[in-house]
Coordinates of C-alpha atoms in Angstrom, one line a residue:
X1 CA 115.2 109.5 -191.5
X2 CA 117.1 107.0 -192.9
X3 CA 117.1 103.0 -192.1
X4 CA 119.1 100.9 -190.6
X5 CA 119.1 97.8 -193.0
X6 CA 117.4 94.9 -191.1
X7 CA 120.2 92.4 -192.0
X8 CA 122.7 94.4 -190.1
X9 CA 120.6 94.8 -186.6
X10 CA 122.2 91.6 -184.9
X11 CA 125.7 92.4 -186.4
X12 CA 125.7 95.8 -184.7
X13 CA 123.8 94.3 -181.5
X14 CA 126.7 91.8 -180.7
X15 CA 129.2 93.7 -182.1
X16 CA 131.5 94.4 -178.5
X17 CA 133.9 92.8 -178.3
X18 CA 135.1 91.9 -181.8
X19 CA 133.6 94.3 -183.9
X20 CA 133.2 97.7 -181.6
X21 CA 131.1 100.5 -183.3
X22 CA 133.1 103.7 -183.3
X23 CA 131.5 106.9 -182.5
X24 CA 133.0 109.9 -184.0
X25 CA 131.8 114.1 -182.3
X26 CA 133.5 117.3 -183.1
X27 CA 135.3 118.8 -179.7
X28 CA 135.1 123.0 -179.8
X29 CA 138.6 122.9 -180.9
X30 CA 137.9 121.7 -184.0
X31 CA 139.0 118.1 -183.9
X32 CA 137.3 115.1 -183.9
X33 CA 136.5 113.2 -181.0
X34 CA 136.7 109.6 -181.8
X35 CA 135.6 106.3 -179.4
X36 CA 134.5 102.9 -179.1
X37 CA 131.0 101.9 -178.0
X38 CA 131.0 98.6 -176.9
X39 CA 127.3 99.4 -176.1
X40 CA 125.9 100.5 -179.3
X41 CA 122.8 98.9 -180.3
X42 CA 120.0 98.9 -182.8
X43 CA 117.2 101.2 -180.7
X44 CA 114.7 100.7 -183.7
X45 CA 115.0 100.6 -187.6
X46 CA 116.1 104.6 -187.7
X47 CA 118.1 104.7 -184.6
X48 CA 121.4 103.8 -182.7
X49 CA 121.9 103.8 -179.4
X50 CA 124.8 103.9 -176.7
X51 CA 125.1 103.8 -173.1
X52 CA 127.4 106.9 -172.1
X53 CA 129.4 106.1 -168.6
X54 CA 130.5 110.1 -169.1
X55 CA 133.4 111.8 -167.6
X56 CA 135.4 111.8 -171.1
X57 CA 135.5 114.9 -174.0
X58 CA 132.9 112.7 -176.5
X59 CA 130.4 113.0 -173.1
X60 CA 131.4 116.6 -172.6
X61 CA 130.6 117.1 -176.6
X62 CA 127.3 115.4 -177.0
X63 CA 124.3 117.4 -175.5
X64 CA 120.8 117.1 -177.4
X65 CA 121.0 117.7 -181.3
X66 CA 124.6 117.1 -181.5
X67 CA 125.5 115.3 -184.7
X68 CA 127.3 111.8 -184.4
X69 CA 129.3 109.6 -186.8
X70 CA 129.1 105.8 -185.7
X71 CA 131.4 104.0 -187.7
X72 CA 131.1 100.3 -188.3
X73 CA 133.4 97.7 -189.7
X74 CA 133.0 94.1 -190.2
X75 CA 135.6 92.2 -192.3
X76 CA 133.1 89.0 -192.4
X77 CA 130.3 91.2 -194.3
X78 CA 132.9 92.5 -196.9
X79 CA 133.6 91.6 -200.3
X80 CA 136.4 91.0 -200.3
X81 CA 138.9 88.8 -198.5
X82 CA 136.3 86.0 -197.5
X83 CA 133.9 87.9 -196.7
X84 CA 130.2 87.4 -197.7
X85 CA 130.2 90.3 -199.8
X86 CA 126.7 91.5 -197.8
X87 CA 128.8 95.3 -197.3
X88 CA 131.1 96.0 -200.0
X89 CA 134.5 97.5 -199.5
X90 CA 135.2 96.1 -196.6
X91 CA 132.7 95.3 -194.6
X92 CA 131.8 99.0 -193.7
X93 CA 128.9 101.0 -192.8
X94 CA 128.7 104.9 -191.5
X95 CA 125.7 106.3 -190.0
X96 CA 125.2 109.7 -189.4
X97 CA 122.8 111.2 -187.2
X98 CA 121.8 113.4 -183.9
X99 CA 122.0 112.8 -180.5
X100 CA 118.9 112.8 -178.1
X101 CA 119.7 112.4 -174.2
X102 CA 117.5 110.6 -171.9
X103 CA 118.8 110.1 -168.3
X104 CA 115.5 108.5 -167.1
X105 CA 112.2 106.7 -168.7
X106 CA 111.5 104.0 -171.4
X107 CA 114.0 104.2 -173.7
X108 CA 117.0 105.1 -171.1
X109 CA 115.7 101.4 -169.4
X110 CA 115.7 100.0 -173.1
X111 CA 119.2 100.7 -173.9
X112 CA 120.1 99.7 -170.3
X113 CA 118.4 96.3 -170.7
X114 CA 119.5 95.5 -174.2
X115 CA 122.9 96.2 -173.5
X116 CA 125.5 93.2 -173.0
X117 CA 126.0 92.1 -169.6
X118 CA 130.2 92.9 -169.5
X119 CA 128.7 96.4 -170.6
X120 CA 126.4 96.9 -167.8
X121 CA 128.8 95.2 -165.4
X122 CA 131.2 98.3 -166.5
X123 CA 128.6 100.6 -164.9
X124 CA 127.7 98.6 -162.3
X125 CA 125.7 101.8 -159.9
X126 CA 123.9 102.8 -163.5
X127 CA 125.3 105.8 -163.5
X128 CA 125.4 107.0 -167.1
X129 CA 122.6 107.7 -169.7
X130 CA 121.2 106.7 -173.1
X131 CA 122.2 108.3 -176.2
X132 CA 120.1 108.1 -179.3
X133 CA 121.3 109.0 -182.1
X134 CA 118.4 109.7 -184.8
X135 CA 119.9 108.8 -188.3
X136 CA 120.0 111.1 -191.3
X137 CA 121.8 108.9 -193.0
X138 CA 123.3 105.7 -193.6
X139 CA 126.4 104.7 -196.2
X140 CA 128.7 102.2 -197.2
X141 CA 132.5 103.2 -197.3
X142 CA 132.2 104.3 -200.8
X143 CA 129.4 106.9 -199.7
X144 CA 126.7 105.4 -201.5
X145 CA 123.4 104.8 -199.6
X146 CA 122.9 101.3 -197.9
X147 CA 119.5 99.8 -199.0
X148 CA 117.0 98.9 -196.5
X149 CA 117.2 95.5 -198.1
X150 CA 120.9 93.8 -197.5
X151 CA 122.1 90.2 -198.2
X152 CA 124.7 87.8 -198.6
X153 CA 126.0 87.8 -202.1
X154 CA 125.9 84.1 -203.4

């Protein structure tokens, strides 16, 4: 499994509305299937999470095992441009991993309660489920590996 680097757990966490985490799935025609998550979260160090509202073609997609591309950009962590420099290339980070389903139990309630209110508010009857998304791996835009270890560069 691979880490989420510590420095970027509240970035991701408060992300909606500014900086919305992208989710990309493959649809069975091929294509990809690409669409913001104003829910995402850090579950725990290896793990991502979303709350899924369903009804769309990403919720059709995603069943248990499904692979997942969260895509994350945050011009203030980038090195360039005024940024702090803590992601190069732009403030960028892709994590790849697989999905796991829970529609009930601890960590369905966790991603529930961690989520941000407007979130929540958008689902108002609780209606939709928790996706986890297990993480194989974690890169920056260049492909290289993310250290566990990230930090402003002075």
């Amino acid at each position: 499994m691979a880490t989420i680097p510590a420095a970027l757990h509240e970035y991701i966490n408060t992300a909606f509305p500014t900086n919305v985490c992208l989710t990309g799935v493959v649809l069975d025609d091929g294509f990809a299937q690409i669409s913001p998550r104003g829910s995402m979260q850090v579950f725990d160090g290896q793990t991502l999470a979303y709350w899924a509202r369903g009804g769309g073609k990403s919720a059709e997609a995603i069943t248990d095992g499904t692979k997942i591309t969260v895509y994350y950009r945050n011009p203030e962590l980038g090195g360039r441009g005024g940024g702090n420099g803590m992601l190069p290339a732009g403030g960028i980070a892709r994590f790849y991993g697989a999905a796991e389903i829970h529609k009930e139990g601890d960590a369905y309630e966790q991603v529930w309660n961690n989520m941000v209110q407007q979130e929540r508010d958008n689902d108002a009857d609780k209606g939709g489920y928790a996706v986890l998304i297990r993480l194989e791996k974690v890169l920056d835009l260049r492909g290289q590996d993310l250290p566990a270890e990230l930090a402003p560069k002075s």
